[in-house]
Amino acid sequence: MGFEVIFKGKNFIRLLEGLGVALKISLVSVIISIVLGMIVGMIMTLKNPVIRAVSRIYLEIVRIMPQMVLLFIVFFGFTKMTGRNISAELSSVIVFSFWGTAEMADLVRGCLTSIPKIQYESSKALGLSRLQTYVYVIIPQIIRRLIPLSINLITRMIKTTSLIMMIGIVEVLKVGQQIIEANRKSSPHAAFGVFAVVFLLYFLACWPISRLAGYLERKWT
Amino acid sequence: MDTGVITSYIPIFAKAFLLTLKIGWIGVALAFVTGIAGAFTLYFKIPLLSAAVKCYVELFRNTPLLVQLFFIYYGLPVLGFKISAEVCGAVGLGLLGGSYMTESIRSGLDAVPKIQMESAASLGLSRSQTFMSVILPQAFTISVPGLVANVIFLLKETSVFSAISLMDLMFTAKDLIGLYYNTTESLFLLVLFYIAMLLPVSFAGSVIEKKMRSKMFGGRDDGI
């Protein structure tokens, strides 16, 4: 079945290192996305028509453009247009942060607009400034709803980072392919075992996180 | 950008577009069928099958499509299941989508208040009548936003088909860039065709959502 190649030499360690590469890129992108998404989400609730139009276009681009296409635009298109070479890692962080920020901002905006208007009005009546209203009244309320949703974003980010192999980053799928190629003669059935293990590794990386998100969602709402 | 290059590329992209569209929508249809079957299994708590559906949903929701496709396309032939890239794409998309659809439909079914079932029973409706004409229509209305989001998500996921050497839009763009270095033109057409594929769906989705909401809450659109 091809499971024997997994434990040959350093193959399993190499697979884990490959997964590590993907996880590192998703972690960096998710941190950028959450921080920027909070800010952008708050800006999106402003009633300014220009901001509204821009944020609508931004959200719609992210909604309908596959991340793969964005990855190609940044990795190949940017280089072609500016003549400057950017690394595959940097392009993937740029693309995933661009995507994640929109997702996060939309969640933040959704949470903010679901807070009843009376909360804002009462704060105003109490003499709180706009900043104080956010810090003491609004943010504590939305944070509980936001945490499970942002944890969900992490699993989606991890799943999306599997795309980085398509722009040449050596991550877990690529390592899997290399192992299969290298052992073509000795174990021709390696493809089954190796890809089953990669499948399982991704599952083990995402499943606990999405369980945690589900648990927090049930507990806090 | 060279307009001559663009016009000469359009037929190549159009062919890939039709293929992507075909496999994408077949995948979406399979996803709906799987999702309805899965959600009903969970809702009626069919023993054994329910547990199997739960495992399936967790497994496919927590792994990327790319990995699933690699496993189906390169891994399974070892066991004797050899399928073409087209079939693999549609089946893979159907399996991934099925798990998402199961979740959306099931949560819609669960969201229908229990009192609806009790009221239907007190009106003398049979179990199947209750389900078909009371629970299902409401559950469907509730799940519409989730279902629309899933359809868009699945059509976007078609972009990874190129990894199993299916001649889709992504593959074509990559191929042309590699052959002739007309990067800007290829990427421009790639974006254009993806917009053509998804903008109508996104637009239709919001129209349906709005219609459903007004149907449910009697035309009040104030975000209940």
Short mmCIF file of C-alpha atoms in Angstrom, two decimals:
data_model
loop_
_atom_site.label_atom_id
_atom_site.label_comp_id
_atom_site.label_asym_id
_atom_site.label_seq_id
_atom_site.Cartn_x
_atom_site.Cartn_y
_atom_site.Cartn_z
CA MET A 1 0.00 0.00 0.00
CA GLY A 2 2.97 2.28 0.20
CA PHE A 3 2.90 3.14 3.87
CA GLU A 4 6.37 1.65 4.34
CA VAL A 5 8.08 4.54 2.52
CA ILE A 6 6.77 7.00 5.10
CA PHE A 7 9.05 5.65 7.77
CA LYS A 8 12.03 5.09 5.53
CA GLY A 9 14.96 7.34 6.40
CA LYS A 10 13.91 10.87 7.24
CA ASN A 11 10.78 10.82 5.10
CA PHE A 12 8.27 11.36 7.89
CA ILE A 13 10.32 14.20 9.38
CA ARG A 14 10.50 15.78 5.93
CA LEU A 15 6.73 15.57 5.55
CA LEU A 16 6.27 17.24 8.93
CA GLU A 17 8.75 19.95 7.97
CA GLY A 18 6.72 20.50 4.80
CA LEU A 19 3.58 20.89 6.86
CA GLY A 20 5.52 23.29 9.07
CA VAL A 21 6.28 25.51 6.08
CA ALA A 22 2.56 25.71 5.24
CA LEU A 23 1.60 26.31 8.87
CA LYS A 24 4.19 29.06 9.26
CA ILE A 25 2.86 30.93 6.24
CA SER A 26 -0.73 30.56 7.45
CA LEU A 27 0.18 31.73 10.96
CA VAL A 28 1.89 34.88 9.69
CA SER A 29 -1.00 35.61 7.30
CA VAL A 30 -3.63 34.98 9.93
CA ILE A 31 -2.00 37.35 12.42
CA ILE A 32 -1.75 40.09 9.79
CA SER A 33 -5.35 39.40 8.71
CA ILE A 34 -6.80 39.60 12.21
CA VAL A 35 -5.01 42.85 13.08
CA LEU A 36 -5.73 44.56 9.76
CA GLY A 37 -9.23 43.05 9.58
CA MET A 38 -10.20 44.62 12.92
CA ILE A 39 -9.12 48.06 11.71
CA VAL A 40 -10.62 47.72 8.23
CA GLY A 41 -13.85 46.30 9.67
CA MET A 42 -14.27 49.32 11.92
CA ILE A 43 -13.57 51.67 9.02
CA MET A 44 -16.20 49.85 6.95
CA THR A 45 -18.95 50.75 9.41
CA LEU A 46 -18.43 54.46 8.71
CA LYS A 47 -21.19 56.00 6.65
CA ASN A 48 -18.86 57.77 4.21
CA PRO A 49 -19.99 56.91 0.64
CA VAL A 50 -16.43 56.65 -0.73
CA ILE A 51 -15.41 54.23 2.01
CA ARG A 52 -18.59 52.25 1.41
CA ALA A 53 -17.93 51.95 -2.33
CA VAL A 54 -14.28 51.00 -1.87
CA SER A 55 -15.04 48.39 0.77
CA ARG A 56 -17.82 46.89 -1.34
CA ILE A 57 -15.46 46.49 -4.28
CA TYR A 58 -12.75 45.05 -2.04
CA LEU A 59 -15.14 42.50 -0.51
CA GLU A 60 -16.58 41.55 -3.89
CA ILE A 61 -13.11 40.99 -5.39
CA VAL A 62 -12.20 38.67 -2.55
CA ARG A 63 -15.62 36.99 -2.74
CA ILE A 64 -15.37 36.04 -6.40
CA MET A 65 -11.65 35.79 -7.18
CA PRO A 66 -10.10 32.42 -6.40
CA GLN A 67 -7.06 32.74 -4.13
CA MET A 68 -5.15 30.78 -6.76
CA VAL A 69 -5.76 33.55 -9.31
CA LEU A 70 -4.68 36.22 -6.84
CA LEU A 71 -1.57 34.19 -6.13
CA PHE A 72 -0.73 34.10 -9.82
CA ILE A 73 -1.36 37.81 -10.24
CA VAL A 74 0.98 38.69 -7.41
CA PHE A 75 3.65 36.10 -8.08
CA PHE A 76 3.83 36.34 -11.88
CA GLY A 77 2.02 39.57 -12.71
CA PHE A 78 3.72 41.79 -10.16
CA THR A 79 7.15 40.64 -11.24
CA LYS A 80 6.29 41.22 -14.88
CA MET A 81 4.91 44.69 -14.26
CA THR A 82 7.57 46.06 -11.95
CA GLY A 83 10.51 43.97 -13.02
CA ARG A 84 11.21 43.26 -9.38
CA ASN A 85 11.28 39.68 -8.22
CA ILE A 86 9.34 38.83 -5.09
CA SER A 87 9.73 35.47 -3.42
CA ALA A 88 6.98 32.87 -3.52
CA GLU A 89 6.73 33.03 0.29
CA LEU A 90 6.24 36.78 0.32
CA SER A 91 3.63 36.63 -2.47
CA SER A 92 1.66 34.00 -0.62
CA VAL A 93 1.70 36.01 2.60
CA ILE A 94 0.54 39.08 0.65
CA VAL A 95 -2.30 37.19 -1.05
CA PHE A 96 -3.51 35.31 2.01
CA SER A 97 -3.40 38.47 4.12
CA PHE A 98 -5.33 40.36 1.42
CA TRP A 99 -7.94 37.62 1.45
CA GLY A 100 -7.96 37.08 5.22
CA THR A 101 -8.23 40.79 5.97
CA ALA A 102 -11.39 41.00 3.87
CA GLU A 103 -12.88 37.95 5.58
CA MET A 104 -12.00 39.24 9.03
CA ALA A 105 -13.18 42.77 8.24
CA ASP A 106 -16.51 41.41 7.06
CA LEU A 107 -16.90 39.46 10.31
CA VAL A 108 -15.99 42.51 12.39
CA ARG A 109 -18.38 44.67 10.41
CA GLY A 110 -21.15 42.08 10.82
CA CYS A 111 -20.59 41.96 14.59
CA LEU A 112 -20.41 45.73 14.92
CA THR A 113 -23.61 46.36 13.00
CA SER A 114 -25.41 43.68 14.99
CA ILE A 115 -24.80 45.67 18.19
CA PRO A 116 -28.08 47.53 18.85
CA LYS A 117 -27.98 51.23 18.13
CA ILE A 118 -29.16 51.95 21.64
CA GLN A 119 -25.75 50.91 22.97
CA TYR A 120 -24.08 53.70 21.03
CA GLU A 121 -26.76 56.19 21.99
CA SER A 122 -26.58 55.31 25.69
CA SER A 123 -22.80 55.68 25.66
CA LYS A 124 -23.17 59.07 24.07
CA ALA A 125 -25.74 60.05 26.66
CA LEU A 126 -23.26 59.06 29.36
CA GLY A 127 -20.75 61.42 27.82
CA LEU A 128 -18.33 58.82 26.45
CA SER A 129 -16.23 59.81 23.48
CA ARG A 130 -16.28 57.75 20.29
CA LEU A 131 -13.06 56.02 21.26
CA GLN A 132 -14.27 55.33 24.79
CA THR A 133 -17.52 53.91 23.44
CA TYR A 134 -15.59 51.42 21.36
CA VAL A 135 -13.04 50.49 24.04
CA TYR A 136 -15.41 50.11 27.01
CA VAL A 137 -18.77 49.23 25.48
CA ILE A 138 -18.64 47.81 21.97
CA ILE A 139 -15.39 45.83 21.78
CA PRO A 140 -15.98 43.78 24.95
CA GLN A 141 -19.31 42.68 23.48
CA ILE A 142 -18.09 41.76 20.03
CA ILE A 143 -14.93 40.02 21.17
CA ARG A 144 -16.81 36.95 22.42
CA ARG A 145 -18.57 36.49 19.11
CA LEU A 146 -15.45 37.28 17.16
CA ILE A 147 -13.08 34.80 18.79
CA PRO A 148 -14.76 31.60 17.54
CA LEU A 149 -15.12 33.12 14.08
CA SER A 150 -11.46 34.13 13.94
CA ILE A 151 -10.40 30.66 15.06
CA ASN A 152 -12.42 29.32 12.15
CA LEU A 153 -10.52 31.67 9.89
CA ILE A 154 -7.29 29.98 11.03
CA THR A 155 -8.43 26.56 9.77
CA ARG A 156 -9.56 28.08 6.50
CA MET A 157 -6.20 29.78 6.18
CA ILE A 158 -4.37 26.49 6.78
CA LYS A 159 -6.47 24.77 4.13
CA THR A 160 -5.87 27.59 1.67
CA THR A 161 -2.11 27.53 2.16
CA SER A 162 -2.02 24.12 0.45
CA LEU A 163 -2.12 26.21 -2.75
CA ILE A 164 1.44 27.46 -2.24
CA MET A 165 2.83 24.33 -3.86
CA MET A 166 1.41 25.64 -7.14
CA ILE A 167 3.85 28.56 -7.10
CA GLY A 168 6.77 26.34 -6.26
CA ILE A 169 7.08 26.38 -2.47
CA VAL A 170 8.21 23.03 -1.14
CA GLU A 171 5.52 22.15 1.39
CA VAL A 172 3.96 18.89 2.50
CA LEU A 173 2.32 17.92 -0.82
CA LYS A 174 5.48 18.69 -2.76
CA VAL A 175 7.58 16.68 -0.29
CA GLY A 176 5.06 13.86 -0.72
CA GLN A 177 5.54 13.96 -4.49
CA GLN A 178 9.31 13.94 -4.09
CA ILE A 179 9.13 10.90 -1.80
CA ILE A 180 6.91 9.08 -4.31
CA GLU A 181 9.29 9.93 -7.16
CA ALA A 182 12.37 8.84 -5.24
CA ASN A 183 10.82 5.48 -4.34
CA ARG A 184 9.17 4.77 -7.67
CA LYS A 185 11.25 1.60 -8.17
CA SER A 186 11.18 0.10 -4.68
CA SER A 187 7.55 0.87 -3.83
CA PRO A 188 5.42 1.69 -6.88
CA HIS A 189 2.31 2.00 -4.74
CA ALA A 190 3.71 4.75 -2.57
CA ALA A 191 1.21 7.32 -3.92
CA PHE A 192 -1.63 5.84 -1.88
CA GLY A 193 0.23 5.74 1.42
CA VAL A 194 1.92 9.09 1.08
CA PHE A 195 -1.16 11.04 0.04
CA ALA A 196 -3.27 9.28 2.67
CA VAL A 197 -0.75 10.45 5.29
CA VAL A 198 -0.74 14.01 3.91
CA PHE A 199 -4.54 13.96 4.02
CA LEU A 200 -4.41 12.81 7.64
CA LEU A 201 -1.77 15.41 8.59
CA TYR A 202 -3.93 18.23 7.27
CA PHE A 203 -6.91 16.80 9.08
CA LEU A 204 -4.97 16.59 12.35
CA ALA A 205 -3.83 20.19 11.92
CA CYS A 206 -7.31 21.59 11.26
CA TRP A 207 -9.72 19.39 13.14
CA PRO A 208 -8.75 20.31 16.74
CA ILE A 209 -8.86 24.00 15.82
CA SER A 210 -12.32 23.80 14.27
CA ARG A 211 -13.54 21.76 17.26
CA LEU A 212 -12.28 24.50 19.56
CA ALA A 213 -14.08 27.13 17.48
CA GLY A 214 -17.31 25.12 17.60
CA TYR A 215 -16.99 24.64 21.36
CA LEU A 216 -16.41 28.34 22.04
CA GLU A 217 -19.27 29.30 19.75
CA ARG A 218 -21.68 27.06 21.63
CA LYS A 219 -20.40 28.19 25.01
CA TRP A 220 -20.44 31.92 24.37
CA THR A 221 -23.60 32.47 22.35
CA MET B 1 -0.93 44.90 -23.06
CA ASP B 2 -1.15 43.57 -26.60
CA THR B 3 -4.70 43.43 -27.93
CA GLY B 4 -3.66 41.13 -30.77
CA VAL B 5 -2.40 38.58 -28.29
CA ILE B 6 -5.60 38.89 -26.27
CA THR B 7 -7.87 38.26 -29.25
CA SER B 8 -5.82 35.28 -30.30
CA TYR B 9 -6.00 33.85 -26.77
CA ILE B 10 -9.75 34.30 -26.34
CA PRO B 11 -10.76 31.03 -28.10
CA ILE B 12 -8.25 29.04 -26.03
CA PHE B 13 -9.55 30.56 -22.81
CA ALA B 14 -13.17 30.16 -23.90
CA LYS B 15 -12.63 26.43 -24.34
CA ALA B 16 -11.07 26.14 -20.92
CA PHE B 17 -13.83 28.32 -19.49
CA LEU B 18 -16.54 25.97 -20.76
CA LEU B 19 -14.72 22.96 -19.33
CA THR B 20 -14.24 24.65 -15.95
CA LEU B 21 -17.86 25.76 -15.92
CA LYS B 22 -19.11 22.28 -16.80
CA ILE B 23 -17.07 20.46 -14.18
CA GLY B 24 -17.71 23.16 -11.62
CA TRP B 25 -21.48 22.96 -11.95
CA ILE B 26 -21.51 19.15 -12.09
CA GLY B 27 -19.53 19.27 -8.85
CA VAL B 28 -22.03 21.72 -7.34
CA ALA B 29 -24.92 19.46 -8.36
CA LEU B 30 -23.20 16.45 -6.81
CA ALA B 31 -22.55 18.51 -3.70
CA PHE B 32 -26.25 19.36 -3.40
CA VAL B 33 -27.29 15.72 -3.78
CA THR B 34 -24.70 14.56 -1.23
CA GLY B 35 -25.57 17.42 1.10
CA ILE B 36 -29.31 16.74 1.05
CA ALA B 37 -28.75 13.02 1.63
CA GLY B 38 -26.26 13.72 4.42
CA ALA B 39 -28.41 16.32 6.16
CA PHE B 40 -31.51 14.10 6.06
CA THR B 41 -29.51 11.20 7.47
CA LEU B 42 -28.39 13.38 10.36
CA TYR B 43 -31.82 14.96 10.88
CA PHE B 44 -33.64 11.62 11.10
CA LYS B 45 -30.79 10.20 13.18
CA ILE B 46 -30.54 7.05 11.07
CA PRO B 47 -28.33 4.75 13.15
CA LEU B 48 -24.84 3.91 11.87
CA LEU B 49 -25.30 6.00 8.74
CA SER B 50 -25.43 9.12 10.92
CA ALA B 51 -22.06 8.28 12.42
CA ALA B 52 -20.61 7.67 8.97
CA VAL B 53 -21.96 11.01 7.70
CA LYS B 54 -20.48 12.78 10.73
CA CYS B 55 -17.04 11.29 10.03
CA TYR B 56 -17.29 12.18 6.36
CA VAL B 57 -18.25 15.79 7.11
CA GLU B 58 -15.42 16.29 9.61
CA LEU B 59 -12.88 14.67 7.33
CA PHE B 60 -13.71 16.68 4.22
CA ARG B 61 -14.37 19.99 5.93
CA ASN B 62 -10.97 19.90 7.59
CA THR B 63 -8.77 19.10 4.61
CA PRO B 64 -7.98 21.17 1.51
CA LEU B 65 -9.46 20.24 -1.87
CA LEU B 66 -5.98 20.06 -3.36
CA VAL B 67 -5.02 17.29 -0.95
CA GLN B 68 -8.30 15.47 -1.56
CA LEU B 69 -7.80 15.60 -5.32
CA PHE B 70 -4.23 14.31 -5.03
CA PHE B 71 -5.43 11.43 -2.93
CA ILE B 72 -8.28 10.55 -5.29
CA TYR B 73 -6.35 11.09 -8.51
CA TYR B 74 -2.92 9.67 -7.63
CA GLY B 75 -3.57 7.59 -4.53
CA LEU B 76 -6.72 5.62 -5.29
CA PRO B 77 -5.57 4.09 -8.63
CA VAL B 78 -3.25 1.95 -6.48
CA LEU B 79 -6.39 0.26 -5.15
CA GLY B 80 -7.76 -0.11 -8.67
CA PHE B 81 -10.00 2.99 -8.89
CA LYS B 82 -8.66 4.70 -11.94
CA ILE B 83 -10.65 7.72 -13.10
CA SER B 84 -10.08 10.51 -15.59
CA ALA B 85 -9.07 13.99 -14.45
CA GLU B 86 -12.51 15.34 -15.38
CA VAL B 87 -14.39 12.77 -13.32
CA CYS B 88 -11.92 13.21 -10.48
CA GLY B 89 -12.45 16.97 -10.49
CA ALA B 90 -16.23 16.69 -10.41
CA VAL B 91 -16.24 13.93 -7.79
CA GLY B 92 -13.67 15.70 -5.63
CA LEU B 93 -15.63 18.94 -5.77
CA GLY B 94 -18.85 17.02 -5.07
CA LEU B 95 -17.33 15.35 -2.01
CA LEU B 96 -15.85 18.55 -0.63
CA GLY B 97 -19.06 20.46 -1.35
CA GLY B 98 -21.22 17.66 0.02
CA SER B 99 -19.66 18.08 3.44
CA TYR B 100 -20.26 21.84 3.43
CA MET B 101 -23.81 21.45 2.10
CA THR B 102 -24.61 18.82 4.73
CA GLU B 103 -23.62 21.29 7.43
CA SER B 104 -25.60 24.18 5.94
CA ILE B 105 -28.78 22.18 5.36
CA ARG B 106 -28.57 20.45 8.72
CA SER B 107 -28.19 23.73 10.58
CA GLY B 108 -31.17 25.06 8.62
CA LEU B 109 -33.26 22.06 9.68
CA ASP B 110 -32.16 22.45 13.30
CA ALA B 111 -33.01 26.12 13.30
CA VAL B 112 -36.71 25.54 12.68
CA PRO B 113 -38.34 26.05 16.11
CA LYS B 114 -39.75 22.95 17.76
CA ILE B 115 -43.11 24.60 18.22
CA GLN B 116 -43.63 24.39 14.46
CA MET B 117 -43.54 20.62 14.64
CA GLU B 118 -45.85 20.53 17.64
CA SER B 119 -48.32 22.90 16.03
CA ALA B 120 -48.34 20.84 12.87
CA ALA B 121 -48.99 17.71 14.92
CA SER B 122 -51.86 19.38 16.75
CA LEU B 123 -53.35 20.36 13.39
CA GLY B 124 -53.40 16.68 12.53
CA LEU B 125 -50.60 16.69 9.96
CA SER B 126 -48.79 13.40 9.52
CA ARG B 127 -45.05 13.15 10.07
CA SER B 128 -44.26 13.28 6.36
CA GLN B 129 -46.71 16.14 5.77
CA THR B 130 -45.11 18.09 8.61
CA PHE B 131 -41.68 17.55 7.20
CA MET B 132 -42.53 18.31 3.59
CA SER B 133 -44.79 21.32 3.99
CA VAL B 134 -43.80 22.82 7.33
CA ILE B 135 -40.21 22.07 8.23
CA LEU B 136 -38.53 21.84 4.84
CA PRO B 137 -39.66 25.17 3.35
CA GLN B 138 -38.60 27.05 6.47
CA ALA B 139 -35.32 25.20 6.78
CA PHE B 140 -34.55 25.92 3.15
CA THR B 141 -35.18 29.63 3.59
CA ILE B 142 -32.87 29.69 6.59
CA SER B 143 -30.08 27.85 4.80
CA VAL B 144 -30.14 29.91 1.59
CA PRO B 145 -27.32 32.33 2.52
CA GLY B 146 -25.10 29.41 3.50
CA LEU B 147 -25.93 27.50 0.33
CA VAL B 148 -25.17 30.49 -1.89
CA ALA B 149 -21.85 31.01 -0.12
CA ASN B 150 -21.07 27.32 -0.66
CA VAL B 151 -21.81 27.49 -4.39
CA ILE B 152 -19.49 30.48 -4.81
CA PHE B 153 -16.83 28.78 -2.69
CA LEU B 154 -17.04 25.60 -4.79
CA LEU B 155 -16.87 27.41 -8.12
CA LYS B 156 -13.79 29.25 -6.84
CA GLU B 157 -12.21 25.99 -5.79
CA THR B 158 -12.26 24.83 -9.43
CA SER B 159 -9.04 26.84 -9.74
CA VAL B 160 -7.05 24.00 -8.15
CA PHE B 161 -8.06 21.49 -10.86
CA SER B 162 -4.95 22.40 -12.81
CA ALA B 163 -2.96 20.40 -10.23
CA ILE B 164 -4.40 17.16 -11.62
CA SER B 165 -3.62 18.35 -15.17
CA LEU B 166 -7.17 19.20 -16.08
CA MET B 167 -7.11 21.81 -18.84
CA ASP B 168 -9.06 24.42 -16.91
CA LEU B 169 -8.66 28.22 -16.90
CA MET B 170 -5.78 28.15 -14.44
CA PHE B 171 -3.94 25.46 -16.39
CA THR B 172 -4.40 27.38 -19.64
CA ALA B 173 -3.09 30.60 -18.14
CA LYS B 174 -0.08 28.84 -16.65
CA ASP B 175 0.58 27.02 -19.90
CA LEU B 176 0.42 30.16 -22.03
CA ILE B 177 2.61 32.09 -19.62
CA GLY B 178 5.15 29.29 -19.72
CA LEU B 179 5.09 29.06 -23.52
CA TYR B 180 5.02 32.68 -24.67
CA TYR B 181 5.70 34.85 -21.60
CA ASN B 182 2.62 36.95 -22.31
CA THR B 183 2.03 37.14 -18.59
CA THR B 184 -0.04 40.32 -18.44
CA GLU B 185 -2.42 39.28 -21.24
CA SER B 186 -2.89 35.76 -19.86
CA LEU B 187 -3.57 37.00 -16.35
CA PHE B 188 -5.95 39.65 -17.66
CA LEU B 189 -8.01 37.02 -19.49
CA LEU B 190 -7.85 34.69 -16.51
CA VAL B 191 -9.35 37.37 -14.27
CA LEU B 192 -11.90 38.32 -16.91
CA PHE B 193 -13.16 34.77 -17.32
CA TYR B 194 -13.35 34.17 -13.58
CA ILE B 195 -15.39 37.36 -13.25
CA ALA B 196 -17.68 36.09 -16.02
CA MET B 197 -18.03 32.83 -14.14
CA LEU B 198 -18.66 34.17 -10.64
CA LEU B 199 -20.08 37.67 -10.81
CA PRO B 200 -23.48 36.47 -12.14
CA VAL B 201 -23.62 33.82 -9.41
CA SER B 202 -22.73 36.33 -6.73
CA PHE B 203 -25.35 38.75 -8.05
CA ALA B 204 -28.06 36.09 -8.40
CA GLY B 205 -27.18 34.89 -4.92
CA SER B 206 -27.85 38.26 -3.31
CA VAL B 207 -31.14 38.61 -5.22
CA ILE B 208 -32.31 35.18 -4.04
CA GLU B 209 -31.24 35.93 -0.48
CA LYS B 210 -33.18 39.17 -0.46
CA LYS B 211 -36.27 37.50 -1.90
CA MET B 212 -36.11 34.69 0.62
CA ARG B 213 -35.72 37.09 3.50
CA SER B 214 -38.74 39.14 2.47
CA LYS B 215 -40.71 35.91 2.06
CA MET B 216 -39.76 34.87 5.57
CA PHE B 217 -40.22 38.17 7.36
CA GLY B 218 -42.99 39.70 5.27
CA GLY B 219 -40.95 42.19 3.29
CA ARG B 220 -39.23 43.77 6.27
CA ASP B 221 -35.60 44.20 5.42
CA ASP B 222 -34.27 45.66 8.62
CA GLY B 223 -31.89 42.95 9.59
CA ILE B 224 -33.81 40.84 12.08
#
